[in-house]
mmCIF file of N, CA and C in Angstrom:
data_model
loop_
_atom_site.group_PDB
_atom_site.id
_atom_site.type_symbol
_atom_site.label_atom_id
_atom_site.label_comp_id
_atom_site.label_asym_id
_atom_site.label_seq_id
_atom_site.Cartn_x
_atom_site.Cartn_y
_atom_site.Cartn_z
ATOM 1 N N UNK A 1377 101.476 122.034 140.846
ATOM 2 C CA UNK A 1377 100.414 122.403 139.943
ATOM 3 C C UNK A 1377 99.444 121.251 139.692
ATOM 4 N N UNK A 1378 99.541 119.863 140.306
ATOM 5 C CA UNK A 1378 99.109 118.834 140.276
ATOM 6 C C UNK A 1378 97.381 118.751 140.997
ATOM 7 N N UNK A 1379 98.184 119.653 142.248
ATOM 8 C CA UNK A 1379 96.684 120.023 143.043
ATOM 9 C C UNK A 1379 95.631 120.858 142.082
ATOM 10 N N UNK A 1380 96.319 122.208 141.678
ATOM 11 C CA UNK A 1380 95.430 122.945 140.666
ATOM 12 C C UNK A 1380 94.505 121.906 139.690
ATOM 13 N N UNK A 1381 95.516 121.572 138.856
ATOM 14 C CA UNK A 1381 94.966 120.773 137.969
ATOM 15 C C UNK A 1381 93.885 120.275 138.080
ATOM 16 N N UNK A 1382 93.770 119.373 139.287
ATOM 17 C CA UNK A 1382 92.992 118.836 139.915
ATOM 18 C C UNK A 1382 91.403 119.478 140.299
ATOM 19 N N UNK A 1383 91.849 121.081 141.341
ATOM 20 C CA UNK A 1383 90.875 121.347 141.035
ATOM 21 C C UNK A 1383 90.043 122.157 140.459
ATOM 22 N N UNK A 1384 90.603 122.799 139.349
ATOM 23 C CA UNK A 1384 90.040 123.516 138.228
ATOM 24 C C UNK A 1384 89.983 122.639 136.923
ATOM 25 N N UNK A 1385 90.007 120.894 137.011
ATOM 26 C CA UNK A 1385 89.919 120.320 136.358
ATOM 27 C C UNK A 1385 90.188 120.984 134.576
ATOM 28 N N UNK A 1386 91.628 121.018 134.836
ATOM 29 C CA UNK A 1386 92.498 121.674 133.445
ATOM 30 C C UNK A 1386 92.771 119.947 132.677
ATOM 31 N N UNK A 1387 92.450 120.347 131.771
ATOM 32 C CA UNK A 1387 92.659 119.346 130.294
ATOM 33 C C UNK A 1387 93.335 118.215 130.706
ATOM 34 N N UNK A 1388 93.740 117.849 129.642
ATOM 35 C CA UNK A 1388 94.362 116.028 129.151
ATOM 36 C C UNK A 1388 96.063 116.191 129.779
ATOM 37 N N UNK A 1389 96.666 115.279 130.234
ATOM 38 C CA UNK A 1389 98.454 115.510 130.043
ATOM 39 C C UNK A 1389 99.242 115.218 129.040
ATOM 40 N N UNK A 1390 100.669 115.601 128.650
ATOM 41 C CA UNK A 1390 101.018 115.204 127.646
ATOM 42 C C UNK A 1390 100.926 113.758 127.417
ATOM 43 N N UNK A 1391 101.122 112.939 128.472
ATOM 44 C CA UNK A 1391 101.512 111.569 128.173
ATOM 45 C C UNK A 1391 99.680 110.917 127.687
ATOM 46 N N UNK A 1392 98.669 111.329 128.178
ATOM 47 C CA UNK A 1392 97.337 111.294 128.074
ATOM 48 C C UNK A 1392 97.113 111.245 126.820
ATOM 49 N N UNK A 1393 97.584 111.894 126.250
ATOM 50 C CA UNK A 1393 97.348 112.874 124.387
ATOM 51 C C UNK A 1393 97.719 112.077 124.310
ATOM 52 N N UNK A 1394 99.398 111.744 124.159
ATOM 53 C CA UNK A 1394 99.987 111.056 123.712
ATOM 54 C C UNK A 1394 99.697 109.261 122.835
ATOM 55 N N UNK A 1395 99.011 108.706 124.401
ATOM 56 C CA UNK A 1395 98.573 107.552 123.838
ATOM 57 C C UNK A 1395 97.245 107.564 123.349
ATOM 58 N N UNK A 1396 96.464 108.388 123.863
ATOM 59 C CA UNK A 1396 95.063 108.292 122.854
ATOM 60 C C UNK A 1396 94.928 108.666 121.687
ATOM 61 N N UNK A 1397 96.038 109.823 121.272
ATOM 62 C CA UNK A 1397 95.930 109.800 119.487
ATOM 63 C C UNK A 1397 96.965 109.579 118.995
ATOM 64 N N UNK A 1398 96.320 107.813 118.385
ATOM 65 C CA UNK A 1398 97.878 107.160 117.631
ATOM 66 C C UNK A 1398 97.322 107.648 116.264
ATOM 67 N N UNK A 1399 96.191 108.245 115.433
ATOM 68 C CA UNK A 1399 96.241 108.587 114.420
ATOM 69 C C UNK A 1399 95.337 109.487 113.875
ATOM 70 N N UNK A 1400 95.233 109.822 112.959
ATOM 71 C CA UNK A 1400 93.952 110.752 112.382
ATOM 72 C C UNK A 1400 93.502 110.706 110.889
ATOM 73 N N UNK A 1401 93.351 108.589 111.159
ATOM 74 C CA UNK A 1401 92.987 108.268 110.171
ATOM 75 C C UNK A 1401 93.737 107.688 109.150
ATOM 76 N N UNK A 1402 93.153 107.130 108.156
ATOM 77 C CA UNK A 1402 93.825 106.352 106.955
ATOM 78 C C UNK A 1402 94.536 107.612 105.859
ATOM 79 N N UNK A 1403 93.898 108.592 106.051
ATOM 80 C CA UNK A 1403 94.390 109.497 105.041
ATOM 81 C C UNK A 1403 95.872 110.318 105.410
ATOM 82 N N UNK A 1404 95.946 109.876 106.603
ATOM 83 C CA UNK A 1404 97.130 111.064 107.115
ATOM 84 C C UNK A 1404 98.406 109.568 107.498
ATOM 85 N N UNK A 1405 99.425 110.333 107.874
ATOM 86 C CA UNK A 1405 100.368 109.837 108.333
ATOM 87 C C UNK A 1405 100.604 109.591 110.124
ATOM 88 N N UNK A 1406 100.877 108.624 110.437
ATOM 89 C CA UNK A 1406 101.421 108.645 111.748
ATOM 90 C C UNK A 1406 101.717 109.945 112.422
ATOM 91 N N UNK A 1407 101.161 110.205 113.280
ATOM 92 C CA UNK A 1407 101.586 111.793 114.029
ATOM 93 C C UNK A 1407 102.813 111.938 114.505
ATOM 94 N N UNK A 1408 103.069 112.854 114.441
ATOM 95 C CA UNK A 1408 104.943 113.287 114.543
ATOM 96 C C UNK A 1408 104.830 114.375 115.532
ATOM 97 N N UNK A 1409 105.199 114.104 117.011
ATOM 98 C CA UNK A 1409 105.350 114.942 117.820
ATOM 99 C C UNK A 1409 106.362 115.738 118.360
ATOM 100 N N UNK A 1410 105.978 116.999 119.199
ATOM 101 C CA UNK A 1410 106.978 117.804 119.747
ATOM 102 C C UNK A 1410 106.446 118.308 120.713
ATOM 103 N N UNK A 1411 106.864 118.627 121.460
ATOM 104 C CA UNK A 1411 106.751 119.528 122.564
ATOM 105 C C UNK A 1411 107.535 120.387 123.130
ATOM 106 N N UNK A 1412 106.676 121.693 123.106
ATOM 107 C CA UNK A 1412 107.295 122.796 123.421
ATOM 108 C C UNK A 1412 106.687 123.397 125.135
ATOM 109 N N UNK A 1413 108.004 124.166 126.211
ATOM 110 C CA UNK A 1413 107.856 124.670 127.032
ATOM 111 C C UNK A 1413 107.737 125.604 127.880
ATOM 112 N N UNK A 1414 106.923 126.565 128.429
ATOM 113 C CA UNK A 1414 106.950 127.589 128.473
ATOM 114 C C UNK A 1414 106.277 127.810 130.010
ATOM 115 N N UNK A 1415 106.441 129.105 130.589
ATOM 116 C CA UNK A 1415 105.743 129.479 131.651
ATOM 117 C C UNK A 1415 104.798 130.742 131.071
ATOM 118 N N UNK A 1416 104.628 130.882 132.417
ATOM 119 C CA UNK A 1416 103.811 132.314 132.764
ATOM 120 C C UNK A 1416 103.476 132.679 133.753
ATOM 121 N N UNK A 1417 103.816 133.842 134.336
ATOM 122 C CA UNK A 1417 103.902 134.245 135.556
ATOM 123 C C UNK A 1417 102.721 135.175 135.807
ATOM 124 N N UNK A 1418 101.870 134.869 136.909
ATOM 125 C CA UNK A 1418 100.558 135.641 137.281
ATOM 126 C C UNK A 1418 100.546 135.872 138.837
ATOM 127 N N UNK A 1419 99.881 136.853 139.431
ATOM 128 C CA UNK A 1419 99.581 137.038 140.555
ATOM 129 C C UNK A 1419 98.256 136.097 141.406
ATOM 130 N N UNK A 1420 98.425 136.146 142.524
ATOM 131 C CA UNK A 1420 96.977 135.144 142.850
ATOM 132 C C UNK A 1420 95.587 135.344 142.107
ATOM 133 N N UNK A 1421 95.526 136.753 141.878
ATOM 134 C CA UNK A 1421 94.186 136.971 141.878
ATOM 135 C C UNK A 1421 94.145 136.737 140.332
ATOM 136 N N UNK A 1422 94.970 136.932 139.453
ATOM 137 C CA UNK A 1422 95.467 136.424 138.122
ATOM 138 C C UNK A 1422 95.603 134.764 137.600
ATOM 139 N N UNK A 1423 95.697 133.945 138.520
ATOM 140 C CA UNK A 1423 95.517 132.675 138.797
ATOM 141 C C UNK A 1423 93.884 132.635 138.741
ATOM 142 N N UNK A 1424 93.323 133.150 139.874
ATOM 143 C CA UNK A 1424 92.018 132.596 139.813
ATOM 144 C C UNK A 1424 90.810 133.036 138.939
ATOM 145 N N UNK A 1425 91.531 134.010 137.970
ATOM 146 C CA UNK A 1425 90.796 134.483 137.049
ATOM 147 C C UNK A 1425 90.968 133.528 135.611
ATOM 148 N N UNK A 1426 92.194 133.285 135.585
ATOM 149 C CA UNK A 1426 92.287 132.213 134.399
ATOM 150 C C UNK A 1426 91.494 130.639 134.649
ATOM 151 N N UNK A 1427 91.641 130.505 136.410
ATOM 152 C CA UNK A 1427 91.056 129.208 136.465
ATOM 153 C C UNK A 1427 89.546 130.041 135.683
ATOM 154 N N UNK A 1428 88.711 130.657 136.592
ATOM 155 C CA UNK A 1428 87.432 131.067 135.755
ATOM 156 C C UNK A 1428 86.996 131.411 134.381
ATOM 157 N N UNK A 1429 87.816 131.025 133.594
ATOM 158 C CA UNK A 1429 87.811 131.095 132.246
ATOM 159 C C UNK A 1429 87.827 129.951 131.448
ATOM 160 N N UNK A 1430 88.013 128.522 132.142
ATOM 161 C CA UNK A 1430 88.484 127.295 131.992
ATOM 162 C C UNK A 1430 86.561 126.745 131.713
ATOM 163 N N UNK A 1431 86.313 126.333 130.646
ATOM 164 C CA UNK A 1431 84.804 125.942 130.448
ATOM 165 C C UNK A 1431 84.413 124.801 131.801
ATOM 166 N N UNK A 1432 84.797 124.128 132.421
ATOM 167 C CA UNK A 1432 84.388 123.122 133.572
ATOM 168 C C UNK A 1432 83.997 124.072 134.572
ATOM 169 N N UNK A 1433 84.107 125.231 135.031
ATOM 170 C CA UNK A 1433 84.289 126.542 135.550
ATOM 171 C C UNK A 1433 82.878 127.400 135.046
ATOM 172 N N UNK A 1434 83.114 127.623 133.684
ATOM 173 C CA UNK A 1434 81.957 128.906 133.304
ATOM 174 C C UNK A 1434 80.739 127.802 133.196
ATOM 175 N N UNK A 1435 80.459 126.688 132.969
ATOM 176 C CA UNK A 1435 79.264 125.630 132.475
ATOM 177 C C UNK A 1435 78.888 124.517 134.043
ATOM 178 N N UNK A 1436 79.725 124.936 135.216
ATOM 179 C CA UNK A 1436 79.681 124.573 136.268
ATOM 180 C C UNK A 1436 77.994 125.216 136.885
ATOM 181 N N UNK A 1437 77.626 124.763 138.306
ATOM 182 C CA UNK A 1437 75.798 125.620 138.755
ATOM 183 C C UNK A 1437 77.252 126.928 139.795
ATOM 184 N N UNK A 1438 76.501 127.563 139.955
ATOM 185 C CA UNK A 1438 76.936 128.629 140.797
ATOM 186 C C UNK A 1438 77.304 127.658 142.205
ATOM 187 N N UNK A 1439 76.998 126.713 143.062
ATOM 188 C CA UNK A 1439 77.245 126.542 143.808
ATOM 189 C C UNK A 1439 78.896 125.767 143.589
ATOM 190 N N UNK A 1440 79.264 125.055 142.213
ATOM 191 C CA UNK A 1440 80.509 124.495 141.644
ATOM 192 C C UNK A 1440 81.404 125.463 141.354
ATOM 193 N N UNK A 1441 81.113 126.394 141.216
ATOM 194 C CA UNK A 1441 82.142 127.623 140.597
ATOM 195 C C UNK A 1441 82.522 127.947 142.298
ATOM 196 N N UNK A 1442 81.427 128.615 143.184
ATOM 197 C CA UNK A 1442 81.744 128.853 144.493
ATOM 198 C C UNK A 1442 83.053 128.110 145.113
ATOM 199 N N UNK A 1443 82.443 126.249 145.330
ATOM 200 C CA UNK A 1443 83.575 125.485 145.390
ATOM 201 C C UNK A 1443 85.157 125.620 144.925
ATOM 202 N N UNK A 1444 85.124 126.078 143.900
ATOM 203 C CA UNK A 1444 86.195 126.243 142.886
ATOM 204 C C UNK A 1444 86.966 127.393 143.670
ATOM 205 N N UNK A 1445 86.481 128.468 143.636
ATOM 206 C CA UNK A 1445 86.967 129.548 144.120
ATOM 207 C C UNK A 1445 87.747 129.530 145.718
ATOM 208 N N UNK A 1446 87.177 128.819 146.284
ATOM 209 C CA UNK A 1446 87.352 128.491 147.477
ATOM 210 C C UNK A 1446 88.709 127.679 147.950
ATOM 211 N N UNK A 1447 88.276 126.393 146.690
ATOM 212 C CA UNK A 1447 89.365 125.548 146.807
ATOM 213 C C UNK A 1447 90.669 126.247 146.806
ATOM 214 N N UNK A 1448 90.829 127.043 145.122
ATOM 215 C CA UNK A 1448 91.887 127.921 144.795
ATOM 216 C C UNK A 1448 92.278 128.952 145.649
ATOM 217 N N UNK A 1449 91.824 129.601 146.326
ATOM 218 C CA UNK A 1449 92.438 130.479 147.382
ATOM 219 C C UNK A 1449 92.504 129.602 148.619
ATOM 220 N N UNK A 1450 92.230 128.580 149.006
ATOM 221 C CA UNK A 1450 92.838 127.802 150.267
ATOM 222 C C UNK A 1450 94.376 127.473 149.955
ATOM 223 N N UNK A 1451 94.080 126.895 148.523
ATOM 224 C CA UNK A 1451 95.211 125.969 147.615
ATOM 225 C C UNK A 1451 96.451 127.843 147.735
ATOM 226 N N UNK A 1452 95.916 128.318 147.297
ATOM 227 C CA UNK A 1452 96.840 130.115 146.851
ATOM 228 C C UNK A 1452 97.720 130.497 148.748
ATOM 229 N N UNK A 1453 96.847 129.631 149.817
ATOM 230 C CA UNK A 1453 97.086 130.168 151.104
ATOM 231 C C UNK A 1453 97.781 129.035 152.115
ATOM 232 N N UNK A 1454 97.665 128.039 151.524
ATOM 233 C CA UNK A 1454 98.297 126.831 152.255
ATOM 234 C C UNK A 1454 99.437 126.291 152.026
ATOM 235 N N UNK A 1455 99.367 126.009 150.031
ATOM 236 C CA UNK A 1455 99.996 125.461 149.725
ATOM 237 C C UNK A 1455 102.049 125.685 149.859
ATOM 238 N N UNK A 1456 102.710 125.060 150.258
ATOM 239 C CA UNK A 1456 104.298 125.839 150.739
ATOM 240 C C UNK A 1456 104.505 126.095 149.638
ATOM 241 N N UNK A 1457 104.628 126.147 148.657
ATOM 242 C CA UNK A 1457 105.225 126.645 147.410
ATOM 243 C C UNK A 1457 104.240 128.031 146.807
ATOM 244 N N UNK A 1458 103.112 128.245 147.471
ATOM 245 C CA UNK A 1458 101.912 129.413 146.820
ATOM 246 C C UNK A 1458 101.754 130.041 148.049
ATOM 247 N N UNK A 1459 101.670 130.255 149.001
ATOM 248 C CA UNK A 1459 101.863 130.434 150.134
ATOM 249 C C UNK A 1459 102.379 132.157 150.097
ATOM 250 N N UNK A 1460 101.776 132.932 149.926
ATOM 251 C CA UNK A 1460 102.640 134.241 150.764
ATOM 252 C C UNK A 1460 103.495 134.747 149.242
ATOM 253 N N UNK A 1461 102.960 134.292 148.175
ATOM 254 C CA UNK A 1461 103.746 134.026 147.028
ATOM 255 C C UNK A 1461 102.845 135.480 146.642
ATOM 256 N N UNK A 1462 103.076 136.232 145.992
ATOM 257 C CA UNK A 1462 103.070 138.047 145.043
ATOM 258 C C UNK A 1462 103.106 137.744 143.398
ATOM 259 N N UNK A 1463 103.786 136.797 143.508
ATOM 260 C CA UNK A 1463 104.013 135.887 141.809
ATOM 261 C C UNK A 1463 104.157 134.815 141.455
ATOM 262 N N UNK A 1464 103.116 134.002 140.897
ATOM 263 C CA UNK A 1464 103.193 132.441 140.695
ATOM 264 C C UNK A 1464 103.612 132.218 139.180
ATOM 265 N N UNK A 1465 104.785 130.965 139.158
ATOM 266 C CA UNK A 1465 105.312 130.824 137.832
ATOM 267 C C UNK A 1465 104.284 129.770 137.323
ATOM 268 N N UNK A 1466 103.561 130.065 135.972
ATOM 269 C CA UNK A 1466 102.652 128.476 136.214
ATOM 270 C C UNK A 1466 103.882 127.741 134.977
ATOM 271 N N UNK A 1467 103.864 126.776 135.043
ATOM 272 C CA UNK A 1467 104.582 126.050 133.758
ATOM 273 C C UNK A 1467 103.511 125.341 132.565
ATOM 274 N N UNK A 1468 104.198 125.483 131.673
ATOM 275 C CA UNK A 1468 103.127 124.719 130.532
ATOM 276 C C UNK A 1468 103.677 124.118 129.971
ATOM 277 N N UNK A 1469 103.198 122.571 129.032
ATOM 278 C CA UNK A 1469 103.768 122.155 128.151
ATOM 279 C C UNK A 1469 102.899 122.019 127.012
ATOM 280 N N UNK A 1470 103.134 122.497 125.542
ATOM 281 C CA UNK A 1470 102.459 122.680 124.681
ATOM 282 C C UNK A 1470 102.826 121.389 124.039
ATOM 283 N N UNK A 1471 101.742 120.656 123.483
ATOM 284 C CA UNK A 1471 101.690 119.135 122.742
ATOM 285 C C UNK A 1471 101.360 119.632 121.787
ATOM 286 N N UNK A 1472 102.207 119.762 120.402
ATOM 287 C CA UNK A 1472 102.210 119.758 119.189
ATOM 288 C C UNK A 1472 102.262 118.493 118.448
ATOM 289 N N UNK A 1473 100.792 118.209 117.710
ATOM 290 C CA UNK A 1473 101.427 116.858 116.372
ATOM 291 C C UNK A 1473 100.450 117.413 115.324
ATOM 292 N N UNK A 1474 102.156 116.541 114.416
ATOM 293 C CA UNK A 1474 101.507 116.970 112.886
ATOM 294 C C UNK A 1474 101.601 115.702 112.171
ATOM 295 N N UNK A 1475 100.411 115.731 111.018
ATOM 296 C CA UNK A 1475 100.039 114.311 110.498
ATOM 297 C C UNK A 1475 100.109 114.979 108.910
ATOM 298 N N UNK A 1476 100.763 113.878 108.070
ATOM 299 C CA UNK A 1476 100.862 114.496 106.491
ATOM 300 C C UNK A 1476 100.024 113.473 105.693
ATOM 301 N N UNK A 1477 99.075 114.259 104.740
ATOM 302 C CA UNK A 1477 98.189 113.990 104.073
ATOM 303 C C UNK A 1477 98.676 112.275 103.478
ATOM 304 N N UNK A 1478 98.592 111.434 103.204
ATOM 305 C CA UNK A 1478 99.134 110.105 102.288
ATOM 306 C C UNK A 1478 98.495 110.692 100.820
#
């Protein structure tokens, strides 16, 4: 999912978050994290509809979105693990932090 990532340019990683927000300020407390894990299972054409929903995607010129599309069904047709695949598991990890008022 590293490739995807890549090129539907999907968000920050946990470890990313992680070190860029050590706080949210003098008024709150040190952030207290968790992380939670989950999938979701979509078909190809279900894949490349969520990539198109991703704002780097809808705010892209028509010739960047094209690219996109392209990439993702080469990536949906090459890749050995997506390959011939009817159902892709995507995995997620949800970065939860909570900060308490001081």
């Amino acid at each position: 999912m590293v490739e995807l990532s890549r090129i539907a340019e999907i968000g920050d990683t946990v470890e990313h978050l992680r070190q860029s927000v050590t706080d949210f300020g003098d008024l709150f407390t040190a952030p207290e994290w968790a992380e939670f894990t989950h999938a979701t299972t979509l078909t190809p054409d279900e894949l490349l509809g969520l990539v198109r929903t991703r704002s780097h995607y809808l705010t892209a010129t028509p010739a960047r979105r094209a690219e996109v599309d392209h990439q993702v069904r080469t990536l949906l047709h090459t890749h050995p693990d997506l390959a011939d695949q009817q159902a892709i598991t995507l995995p997620y990890t949800t970065l939860v932090a909570r900060a308490r008022r001081t």
